[in-house]
GROMACS .gro file of N, CA and C in nm:
model
  513
    1MET      N    1  15.934   5.781  16.215
    1MET     CA    2  15.987   5.854  16.327
    1MET      C    3  15.880   5.855  16.436
    2GLY      N    4  15.919   5.832  16.557
    2GLY     CA    5  15.824   5.816  16.666
    2GLY      C    6  15.777   5.946  16.727
    3ASN      N    7  15.670   5.935  16.802
    3ASN     CA    8  15.614   6.050  16.870
    3ASN      C    9  15.709   6.092  16.981
    4GLU      N   10  15.745   6.219  16.983
    4GLU     CA   11  15.847   6.264  17.078
    4GLU      C   12  15.802   6.257  17.223
    5LYS      N   13  15.674   6.242  17.246
    5LYS     CA   14  15.627   6.231  17.384
    5LYS      C   15  15.670   6.098  17.445
    6ASN      N   16  15.699   5.999  17.362
    6ASN     CA   17  15.746   5.868  17.408
    6ASN      C   18  15.657   5.813  17.519
    7GLU      N   19  15.525   5.820  17.496
    7GLU     CA   20  15.430   5.774  17.595
    7GLU      C   21  15.428   5.622  17.600
    8ASN      N   22  15.397   5.570  17.717
    8ASN     CA   23  15.371   5.427  17.726
    8ASN      C   24  15.229   5.407  17.675
    9LEU      N   25  15.215   5.322  17.576
    9LEU     CA   26  15.085   5.300  17.516
    9LEU      C   27  15.029   5.168  17.566
   10ASN      N   28  14.902   5.169  17.598
   10ASN     CA   29  14.841   5.047  17.649
   10ASN      C   30  14.733   4.997  17.553
   11ALA      N   31  14.663   4.895  17.593
   11ALA     CA   32  14.563   4.836  17.505
   11ALA      C   33  14.455   4.936  17.465
   12ALA      N   34  14.424   5.031  17.551
   12ALA     CA   35  14.323   5.132  17.517
   12ALA      C   36  14.367   5.215  17.398
   13ALA      N   37  14.496   5.234  17.383
   13ALA     CA   38  14.547   5.312  17.270
   13ALA      C   39  14.539   5.233  17.141
   14VAL      N   40  14.533   5.102  17.151
   14VAL     CA   41  14.529   5.018  17.032
   14VAL      C   42  14.397   5.032  16.960
   15ALA      N   43  14.289   5.032  17.031
   15ALA     CA   44  14.158   5.037  16.968
   15ALA      C   45  14.075   5.148  17.030
   16PRO      N   46  14.099   5.273  16.989
   16PRO     CA   47  14.027   5.385  17.049
   16PRO      C   48  13.883   5.393  16.997
   17THR      N   49  13.804   5.292  17.032
   17THR     CA   50  13.665   5.288  16.989
   17THR      C   51  13.576   5.278  17.111
   18LYS      N   52  13.450   5.310  17.091
   18LYS     CA   53  13.353   5.299  17.200
   18LYS      C   54  13.323   5.152  17.225
   19PRO      N   55  13.293   5.117  17.350
   19PRO     CA   56  13.261   4.977  17.381
   19PRO      C   57  13.152   4.924  17.288
   20GLY      N   58  13.172   4.802  17.239
   20GLY     CA   59  13.074   4.740  17.151
   20GLY      C   60  13.089   4.777  17.005
   21ARG      N   61  13.174   4.871  16.974
   21ARG     CA   62  13.195   4.912  16.835
   21ARG      C   63  13.325   4.852  16.783
   22LYS      N   64  13.325   4.823  16.656
   22LYS     CA   65  13.444   4.768  16.593
   22LYS      C   66  13.543   4.880  16.564
   23PRO      N   67  13.673   4.851  16.569
   23PRO     CA   68  13.770   4.953  16.530
   23PRO      C   69  13.759   4.980  16.380
   24PHE      N   70  13.804   5.094  16.336
   24PHE     CA   71  13.792   5.132  16.196
   24PHE      C   72  13.862   5.033  16.103
   25TYR      N   73  13.957   4.958  16.155
   25TYR     CA   74  14.032   4.863  16.074
   25TYR      C   75  13.977   4.720  16.085
   26ALA      N   76  13.853   4.707  16.135
   26ALA     CA   77  13.794   4.574  16.158
   26ALA      C   78  13.791   4.489  16.031
   27GLU      N   79  13.775   4.551  15.917
   27GLU     CA   80  13.772   4.476  15.790
   27GLU      C   81  13.909   4.469  15.726
   28GLY      N   82  14.010   4.515  15.797
   28GLY     CA   83  14.147   4.512  15.747
   28GLY      C   84  14.188   4.644  15.686
   29ILE      N   85  14.317   4.656  15.662
   29ILE     CA   86  14.374   4.776  15.600
   29ILE      C   87  14.468   4.730  15.490
   30GLN      N   88  14.451   4.790  15.375
   30GLN     CA   89  14.539   4.759  15.263
   30GLN      C   90  14.664   4.846  15.274
   31PHE      N   91  14.778   4.779  15.278
   31PHE     CA   92  14.906   4.851  15.288
   31PHE      C   93  15.019   4.767  15.233
   32GLU      N   94  15.103   4.832  15.155
   32GLU     CA   95  15.229   4.772  15.109
   32GLU      C   96  15.331   4.884  15.093
   33CYS      N   97  15.446   4.865  15.153
   33CYS     CA   98  15.551   4.966  15.145
   33CYS      C   99  15.584   4.997  15.000
   34GLN      N  100  15.592   5.124  14.968
   34GLN     CA  101  15.626   5.169  14.833
   34GLN      C  102  15.769   5.219  14.823
   35GLY      N  103  15.842   5.213  14.934
   35GLY     CA  104  15.983   5.254  14.932
   35GLY      C  105  16.004   5.403  14.916
   36SER      N  106  15.907   5.482  14.961
   36SER     CA  107  15.919   5.628  14.945
   36SER      C  108  16.015   5.690  15.045
   37GLY      N  109  16.035   5.625  15.158
   37GLY     CA  110  16.119   5.681  15.263
   37GLY      C  111  16.049   5.788  15.345
   38LYS      N  112  15.922   5.816  15.317
   38LYS     CA  113  15.851   5.922  15.390
   38LYS      C  114  15.837   5.890  15.539
   39CYS      N  115  15.828   5.762  15.572
   39CYS     CA  116  15.815   5.724  15.713
   39CYS      C  117  15.945   5.748  15.789
   40CYS      N  118  16.052   5.777  15.717
   40CYS     CA  119  16.184   5.800  15.778
   40CYS      C  120  16.215   5.948  15.791
   41THR      N  121  16.112   6.030  15.775
   41THR     CA  122  16.130   6.174  15.789
   41THR      C  123  16.036   6.225  15.898
   42SER      N  124  16.077   6.331  15.963
   42SER     CA  125  16.000   6.388  16.071
   42SER      C  126  15.879   6.461  16.016
   43ARG      N  127  15.769   6.452  16.090
   43ARG     CA  128  15.651   6.530  16.056
   43ARG      C  129  15.577   6.561  16.185
   44GLY      N  130  15.552   6.686  16.209
   44GLY     CA  131  15.482   6.726  16.331
   44GLY      C  132  15.558   6.684  16.455
   45SER      N  133  15.488   6.618  16.548
   45SER     CA  134  15.551   6.576  16.673
   45SER      C  135  15.628   6.445  16.660
   46TYR      N  136  15.625   6.385  16.541
   46TYR     CA  137  15.698   6.261  16.518
   46TYR      C  138  15.839   6.298  16.476
   47GLY      N  139  15.935   6.277  16.564
   47GLY     CA  140  16.069   6.321  16.531
   47GLY      C  141  16.181   6.235  16.585
   48TYR      N  142  16.148   6.128  16.653
   48TYR     CA  143  16.252   6.044  16.712
   48TYR      C  144  16.231   5.898  16.674
   49VAL      N  145  16.341   5.826  16.660
   49VAL     CA  146  16.336   5.680  16.651
   49VAL      C  147  16.395   5.630  16.782
   50PHE      N  148  16.307   5.586  16.872
   50PHE     CA  149  16.350   5.537  17.002
   50PHE      C  150  16.397   5.392  16.990
   51LEU      N  151  16.498   5.358  17.070
   51LEU     CA  152  16.558   5.225  17.064
   51LEU      C  153  16.557   5.159  17.201
   52ASN      N  154  16.503   5.038  17.210
   52ASN     CA  155  16.520   4.965  17.335
   52ASN      C  156  16.645   4.879  17.322
   53SER      N  157  16.673   4.799  17.423
   53SER     CA  158  16.798   4.722  17.423
   53SER      C  159  16.805   4.621  17.309
   54ILE      N  160  16.692   4.567  17.267
   54ILE     CA  161  16.690   4.473  17.154
   54ILE      C  162  16.737   4.545  17.027
   55ASP      N  163  16.680   4.664  17.002
   55ASP     CA  164  16.720   4.743  16.885
   55ASP      C  165  16.867   4.780  16.892
   56GLN      N  166  16.911   4.822  17.009
   56GLN     CA  167  17.051   4.863  17.027
   56GLN      C  168  17.146   4.748  16.994
   57ASN      N  169  17.115   4.630  17.042
   57ASN     CA  170  17.199   4.513  17.014
   57ASN      C  171  17.199   4.479  16.865
   58ARG      N  172  17.081   4.483  16.803
   58ARG     CA  173  17.071   4.451  16.660
   58ARG      C  174  17.151   4.549  16.576
   59LEU      N  175  17.138   4.678  16.605
   59LEU     CA  176  17.210   4.779  16.527
   59LEU      C  177  17.360   4.776  16.554
   60ALA      N  178  17.399   4.755  16.678
   60ALA     CA  179  17.542   4.745  16.709
   60ALA      C  180  17.603   4.628  16.632
   61ALA      N  181  17.535   4.515  16.628
   61ALA     CA  182  17.585   4.399  16.553
   61ALA      C  183  17.595   4.431  16.404
   62PHE      N  184  17.497   4.503  16.351
   62PHE     CA  185  17.498   4.541  16.210
   62PHE      C  186  17.624   4.622  16.178
   63PHE      N  187  17.659   4.714  16.267
   63PHE     CA  188  17.777   4.799  16.246
   63PHE      C  189  17.907   4.734  16.295
   64LYS      N  190  17.893   4.611  16.348
   64LYS     CA  191  18.010   4.539  16.403
   64LYS      C  192  18.079   4.622  16.512
   65MET      N  193  17.995   4.672  16.603
   65MET     CA  194  18.041   4.756  16.713
   65MET      C  195  17.988   4.697  16.843
   66THR      N  196  18.047   4.739  16.953
   66THR     CA  197  17.987   4.707  17.082
   66THR      C  198  17.867   4.799  17.100
   67VAL      N  199  17.777   4.759  17.188
   67VAL     CA  200  17.660   4.845  17.214
   67VAL      C  201  17.704   4.981  17.268
   68PRO      N  202  17.795   4.988  17.366
   68PRO     CA  203  17.837   5.121  17.413
   68PRO      C  204  17.897   5.207  17.301
   69ALA      N  205  17.975   5.147  17.212
   69ALA     CA  206  18.033   5.224  17.101
   69ALA      C  207  17.924   5.272  17.006
   70PHE      N  208  17.825   5.187  16.978
   70PHE     CA  209  17.714   5.226  16.892
   70PHE      C  210  17.637   5.343  16.954
   71LEU      N  211  17.606   5.330  17.083
   71LEU     CA  212  17.530   5.435  17.151
   71LEU      C  213  17.606   5.567  17.151
   72LYS      N  214  17.735   5.561  17.174
   72LYS     CA  215  17.816   5.683  17.177
   72LYS      C  216  17.819   5.751  17.040
   73ARG      N  217  17.826   5.672  16.936
   73ARG     CA  218  17.840   5.728  16.801
   73ARG      C  219  17.708   5.774  16.740
   74TYR      N  220  17.601   5.699  16.760
   74TYR     CA  221  17.477   5.722  16.686
   74TYR      C  222  17.356   5.763  16.769
   75CYS      N  223  17.366   5.763  16.901
   75CYS     CA  224  17.245   5.780  16.982
   75CYS      C  225  17.254   5.895  17.082
   76GLY      N  226  17.137   5.945  17.114
   76GLY     CA  227  17.121   6.042  17.220
   76GLY      C  228  17.034   5.980  17.328
   77ASP      N  229  17.009   6.056  17.432
   77ASP     CA  230  16.928   6.009  17.544
   77ASP      C  231  16.822   6.115  17.574
   78LYS      N  232  16.698   6.074  17.576
   78LYS     CA  233  16.587   6.164  17.608
   78LYS      C  234  16.511   6.102  17.724
   79ASP      N  235  16.527   6.163  17.841
   79ASP     CA  236  16.458   6.115  17.961
   79ASP      C  237  16.485   5.967  17.987
   80GLY      N  238  16.608   5.924  17.966
   80GLY     CA  239  16.647   5.785  17.993
   80GLY      C  240  16.622   5.688  17.880
   81THR      N  241  16.568   5.737  17.769
   81THR     CA  242  16.542   5.652  17.654
   81THR      C  243  16.638   5.687  17.542
   82LYS      N  244  16.700   5.587  17.484
   82LYS     CA  245  16.794   5.609  17.374
   82LYS      C  246  16.718   5.633  17.244
   83TYR      N  247  16.774   5.720  17.161
   83TYR     CA  248  16.714   5.748  17.031
   83TYR      C  249  16.825   5.770  16.930
   84VAL      N  250  16.792   5.752  16.802
   84VAL     CA  251  16.887   5.776  16.694
   84VAL      C  252  16.903   5.927  16.680
   85LEU      N  253  17.027   5.971  16.681
   85LEU     CA  254  17.056   6.114  16.670
   85LEU      C  255  17.011   6.170  16.536
   86ASP      N  256  16.972   6.296  16.538
   86ASP     CA  257  16.945   6.371  16.416
   86ASP      C  258  17.081   6.399  16.352
   87PRO      N  259  17.092   6.390  16.220
   87PRO     CA  260  17.222   6.416  16.155
   87PRO      C  261  17.287   6.547  16.197
   88ARG      N  262  17.207   6.652  16.220
   88ARG     CA  263  17.264   6.781  16.259
   88ARG      C  264  17.329   6.775  16.397
   89GLU      N  265  17.280   6.686  16.484
   89GLU     CA  266  17.342   6.669  16.616
   89GLU      C  267  17.483   6.612  16.603
   90LEU      N  268  17.511   6.551  16.489
   90LEU     CA  269  17.644   6.495  16.464
   90LEU      C  270  17.727   6.587  16.374
   91GLY      N  271  17.670   6.702  16.338
   91GLY     CA  272  17.742   6.795  16.252
   91GLY      C  273  17.738   6.757  16.105
   92ILE      N  274  17.648   6.665  16.069
   92ILE     CA  275  17.636   6.623  15.929
   92ILE      C  276  17.545   6.721  15.857
   93THR      N  277  17.591   6.773  15.746
   93THR     CA  278  17.511   6.867  15.668
   93THR      C  279  17.470   6.801  15.536
   94GLY      N  280  17.381   6.866  15.466
   94GLY     CA  281  17.338   6.817  15.337
   94GLY      C  282  17.226   6.715  15.344
   95ILE      N  283  17.176   6.688  15.463
   95ILE     CA  284  17.064   6.596  15.480
   95ILE      C  285  16.942   6.681  15.517
   96PRO      N  286  16.829   6.662  15.449
   96PRO     CA  287  16.711   6.743  15.481
   96PRO      C  288  16.674   6.733  15.629
   97GLU      N  289  16.632   6.844  15.684
   97GLU     CA  290  16.594   6.848  15.825
   97GLU      C  291  16.484   6.746  15.853
   98GLY      N  292  16.501   6.672  15.959
   98GLY     CA  293  16.402   6.573  15.998
   98GLY      C  294  16.425   6.434  15.942
   99ASP      N  295  16.519   6.419  15.850
   99ASP     CA  296  16.546   6.285  15.796
   99ASP      C  297  16.623   6.202  15.897
  100CYS      N  298  16.595   6.074  15.899
  100CYS     CA  299  16.666   5.981  15.985
  100CYS      C  300  16.813   5.975  15.944
  101LEU      N  301  16.897   5.960  16.042
  101LEU     CA  302  17.041   5.948  16.020
  101LEU      C  303  17.073   5.833  15.924
  102PHE      N  304  16.992   5.729  15.925
  102PHE     CA  305  17.019   5.611  15.844
  102PHE      C  306  16.946   5.611  15.710
  103LEU      N  307  16.882   5.721  15.675
  103LEU     CA  308  16.813   5.732  15.547
  103LEU      C  309  16.910   5.785  15.442
  104GLU      N  310  16.920   5.715  15.332
  104GLU     CA  311  17.006   5.757  15.221
  104GLU      C  312  16.920   5.759  15.096
  105GLY      N  313  16.894   5.880  15.044
  105GLY     CA  314  16.796   5.892  14.936
  105GLY      C  315  16.661   5.860  14.997
  106ASN      N  316  16.597   5.757  14.945
  106ASN     CA  317  16.472   5.713  15.008
  106ASN      C  318  16.485   5.569  15.058
  107ARG      N  319  16.607   5.527  15.086
  107ARG     CA  320  16.634   5.390  15.133
  107ARG      C  321  16.702   5.390  15.269
  108CYS      N  322  16.668   5.291  15.348
  108CYS     CA  323  16.728   5.274  15.480
  108CYS      C  324  16.861   5.201  15.468
  109LYS      N  325  16.966   5.263  15.521
  109LYS     CA  326  17.099   5.202  15.516
  109LYS      C  327  17.110   5.084  15.612
  110VAL      N  328  17.023   5.075  15.709
  110VAL     CA  329  17.029   4.967  15.808
  110VAL      C  330  16.904   4.879  15.800
  111TYR      N  331  16.845   4.869  15.683
  111TYR     CA  332  16.716   4.803  15.666
  111TYR      C  333  16.708   4.667  15.736
  112GLU      N  334  16.808   4.583  15.716
  112GLU     CA  335  16.805   4.449  15.775
  112GLU      C  336  16.806   4.455  15.928
  113ALA      N  337  16.862   4.559  15.984
  113ALA     CA  338  16.874   4.572  16.130
  113ALA      C  339  16.786   4.683  16.185
  114ARG      N  340  16.697   4.738  16.105
  114ARG     CA  341  16.618   4.854  16.147
  114ARG      C  342  16.544   4.826  16.277
  115PRO      N  343  16.521   4.931  16.354
  115PRO     CA  344  16.450   4.915  16.482
  115PRO      C  345  16.308   4.861  16.463
  116GLU      N  346  16.257   4.799  16.567
  116GLU     CA  347  16.122   4.745  16.564
  116GLU      C  348  16.021   4.855  16.529
  117HIS      N  349  16.046   4.971  16.581
  117HIS     CA  350  15.963   5.089  16.555
  117HIS      C  351  15.945   5.108  16.404
  118CYS      N  352  16.052   5.092  16.330
  118CYS     CA  353  16.050   5.111  16.184
  118CYS      C  354  15.986   4.991  16.114
  119ARG      N  355  16.006   4.873  16.168
  119ARG     CA  356  15.952   4.751  16.109
  119ARG      C  357  15.800   4.747  16.112
  120THR      N  358  15.740   4.815  16.207
  120THR     CA  359  15.595   4.805  16.228
  120THR      C  360  15.515   4.920  16.166
  121TRP      N  361  15.581   5.017  16.103
  121TRP     CA  362  15.509   5.126  16.036
  121TRP      C  363  15.415   5.067  15.932
  122PRO      N  364  15.295   5.117  15.916
  122PRO     CA  365  15.229   5.229  15.984
  122PRO      C  366  15.143   5.186  16.101
  123PHE      N  367  15.155   5.060  16.141
  123PHE     CA  368  15.067   5.006  16.244
  123PHE      C  369  15.122   5.034  16.384
  124TRP      N  370  15.125   5.161  16.418
  124TRP     CA  371  15.167   5.207  16.551
  124TRP      C  372  15.041   5.238  16.631
  125PRO      N  373  15.042   5.212  16.760
  125PRO     CA  374  14.923   5.241  16.841
  125PRO      C  375  14.873   5.385  16.823
  126GLU      N  376  14.965   5.480  16.819
  126GLU     CA  377  14.922   5.620  16.807
  126GLU      C  378  14.865   5.653  16.670
  127ASN      N  379  14.883   5.566  16.572
  127ASN     CA  380  14.828   5.588  16.438
  127ASN      C  381  14.691   5.523  16.420
  128MET      N  382  14.648   5.441  16.514
  128MET     CA  383  14.529   5.360  16.493
  128MET      C  384  14.400   5.426  16.541
  129ASN      N  385  14.402   5.555  16.553
  129ASN     CA  386  14.282   5.634  16.576
  129ASN      C  387  14.227   5.667  16.437
  130PRO      N  388  14.097   5.653  16.412
  130PRO     CA  389  14.045   5.675  16.277
  130PRO      C  390  14.076   5.813  16.219
  131LYS      N  391  14.070   5.917  16.301
  131LYS     CA  392  14.101   6.051  16.251
  131LYS      C  393  14.249   6.064  16.218
  132THR      N  394  14.335   6.012  16.305
  132THR     CA  395  14.479   6.017  16.279
  132THR      C  396  14.510   5.942  16.151
  133TRP      N  397  14.453   5.822  16.137
  133TRP     CA  398  14.479   5.741  16.018
  133TRP      C  399  14.437   5.817  15.892
  134LYS      N  400  14.317   5.870  15.893
  134LYS     CA  401  14.264   5.937  15.774
  134LYS      C  402  14.339   6.066  15.743
  135ASN      N  403  14.362   6.149  15.844
  135ASN     CA  404  14.418   6.282  15.821
  135ASN      C  405  14.570   6.287  15.814
  136GLU      N  406  14.637   6.192  15.880
  136GLU     CA  407  14.783   6.196  15.882
  136GLU      C  408  14.849   6.082  15.807
  137ILE      N  409  14.803   5.962  15.827
  137ILE     CA  410  14.871   5.846  15.771
  137ILE      C  411  14.832   5.823  15.625
  138ALA      N  412  14.703   5.811  15.598
  138ALA     CA  413  14.657   5.782  15.462
  138ALA      C  414  14.695   5.893  15.364
  139THR      N  415  14.703   6.016  15.411
  139THR     CA  416  14.739   6.126  15.322
  139THR      C  417  14.890   6.140  15.307
  140TYR      N  418  14.966   6.081  15.396
  140TYR     CA  419  15.112   6.097  15.399
  140TYR      C  420  15.185   5.980  15.335
  141CYS      N  421  15.137   5.860  15.363
  141CYS     CA  422  15.208   5.739  15.322
  141CYS      C  423  15.151   5.683  15.191
  142PRO      N  424  15.233   5.674  15.086
  142PRO     CA  425  15.183   5.624  14.958
  142PRO      C  426  15.153   5.474  14.957
  143GLY      N  427  15.189   5.401  15.063
  143GLY     CA  428  15.162   5.258  15.068
  143GLY      C  429  15.022   5.223  15.115
  144VAL      N  430  14.953   5.321  15.177
  144VAL     CA  431  14.817   5.297  15.224
  144VAL      C  432  14.725   5.286  15.102
  145GLY      N  433  14.646   5.179  15.100
  145GLY     CA  434  14.555   5.156  14.988
  145GLY      C  435  14.616   5.072  14.877
  146LYS      N  436  14.737   5.022  14.900
  146LYS     CA  437  14.804   4.941  14.798
  146LYS      C  438  14.844   4.807  14.859
  147GLY      N  439  14.852   4.705  14.775
  147GLY     CA  440  14.905   4.576  14.817
  147GLY      C  441  14.812   4.493  14.901
  148LYS      N  442  14.871   4.419  14.991
  148LYS     CA  443  14.804   4.321  15.077
  148LYS      C  444  14.706   4.387  15.173
  149ILE      N  445  14.597   4.319  15.198
  149ILE     CA  446  14.505   4.362  15.303
  149ILE      C  447  14.547   4.293  15.432
  150HIS      N  448  14.584   4.373  15.530
  150HIS     CA  449  14.622   4.321  15.662
  150HIS      C  450  14.495   4.308  15.745
  151THR      N  451  14.471   4.190  15.798
  151THR     CA  452  14.349   4.164  15.875
  151THR      C  453  14.355   4.233  16.011
  152ARG      N  454  14.239   4.244  16.071
  152ARG     CA  455  14.232   4.301  16.206
  152ARG      C  456  14.323   4.224  16.300
  153GLU      N  457  14.322   4.091  16.289
  153GLU     CA  458  14.404   4.008  16.377
  153GLU      C  459  14.552   4.035  16.356
  154GLU      N  460  14.594   4.049  16.231
  154GLU     CA  461  14.734   4.080  16.202
  154GLU      C  462  14.773   4.216  16.259
  155ILE      N  463  14.687   4.314  16.239
  155ILE     CA  464  14.714   4.450  16.288
  155ILE      C  465  14.724   4.449  16.440
  156GLU      N  466  14.630   4.385  16.506
  156GLU     CA  467  14.631   4.384  16.652
  156GLU      C  468  14.749   4.305  16.707
  157ALA      N  469  14.795   4.203  16.636
  157ALA     CA  470  14.915   4.130  16.679
  157ALA      C  471  15.037   4.221  16.669
  158VAL      N  472  15.047   4.300  16.562
  158VAL     CA  473  15.159   4.394  16.547
  158VAL      C  474  15.153   4.500  16.657
  159LEU      N  475  15.034   4.552  16.684
  159LEU     CA  476  15.019   4.653  16.787
  159LEU      C  477  15.058   4.599  16.925
  160ALA      N  478  15.011   4.479  16.956
  160ALA     CA  479  15.043   4.419  17.086
  160ALA      C  480  15.193   4.393  17.098
  161ALA      N  481  15.254   4.345  16.990
  161ALA     CA  482  15.399   4.319  16.992
  161ALA      C  483  15.477   4.449  17.010
  162GLN      N  484  15.430   4.556  16.946
  162GLN     CA  485  15.501   4.683  16.960
  162GLN      C  486  15.488   4.737  17.102
  163ILE      N  487  15.372   4.725  17.160
  163ILE     CA  488  15.353   4.771  17.298
  163ILE      C  489  15.445   4.692  17.391
  164ALA      N  490  15.453   4.560  17.371
  164ALA     CA  491  15.542   4.477  17.452
  164ALA      C  492  15.688   4.516  17.429
  165HIS      N  493  15.724   4.542  17.304
  165HIS     CA  494  15.861   4.582  17.270
  165HIS      C  495  15.895   4.714  17.338
  166ASP      N  496  15.803   4.809  17.332
  166ASP     CA  497  15.827   4.940  17.393
  166ASP      C  498  15.842   4.930  17.544
  167ALA      N  499  15.775   4.832  17.604
  167ALA     CA  500  15.781   4.816  17.749
  167ALA      C  501  15.897   4.727  17.794
  168ALA      N  502  15.967   4.665  17.701
  168ALA     CA  503  16.069   4.565  17.734
  168ALA      C  504  16.176   4.617  17.830
  169ASP      N  505  16.219   4.739  17.815
  169ASP     CA  506  16.325   4.792  17.901
  169ASP      C  507  16.271   4.856  18.028
  170GLU      N  508  16.140   4.861  18.045
  170GLU     CA  509  16.081   4.928  18.160
  170GLU      C  510  16.059   4.833  18.277
  171GLU      N  511  16.074   4.705  18.254
  171GLU     CA  512  16.045   4.606  18.359
  171GLU      C  513  16.161   4.591  18.453
   0.00000   0.00000   0.00000
């Protein structure tokens, strides 16, 4: 779930380190999804899954709907940015508060079509601060410290792609 401030993140947000110093992930980060679904639940200020036009088209196709029909049924608007509605906004009960509308148990119902935002977890620009990573991400996500080691280059490519994706509708 994304940061509700929906800030435009730039390259400075990618590597919040002092000039001449390596980012904390310079030697890579070990991460492999464990399928816990924790990344699909709200925590703190992270409470929205924002969608740009690419995500909207992908999800509409998944549901075999037009984009306007998809937006009307599943999305809200926050300051001109579309986001996936909270289940309670649709009158759906029985889903824990803060869970994504598309989370069923601990699995994503739209996994193949999930938004870019979801595809890039936990490598979000706002997560790549060493304190944030240590205090919020590593303690929250069971996939940190398991599986493949993602290199600095891989991480920075994901971060750059996400920043470009987030800016796609702003041009």
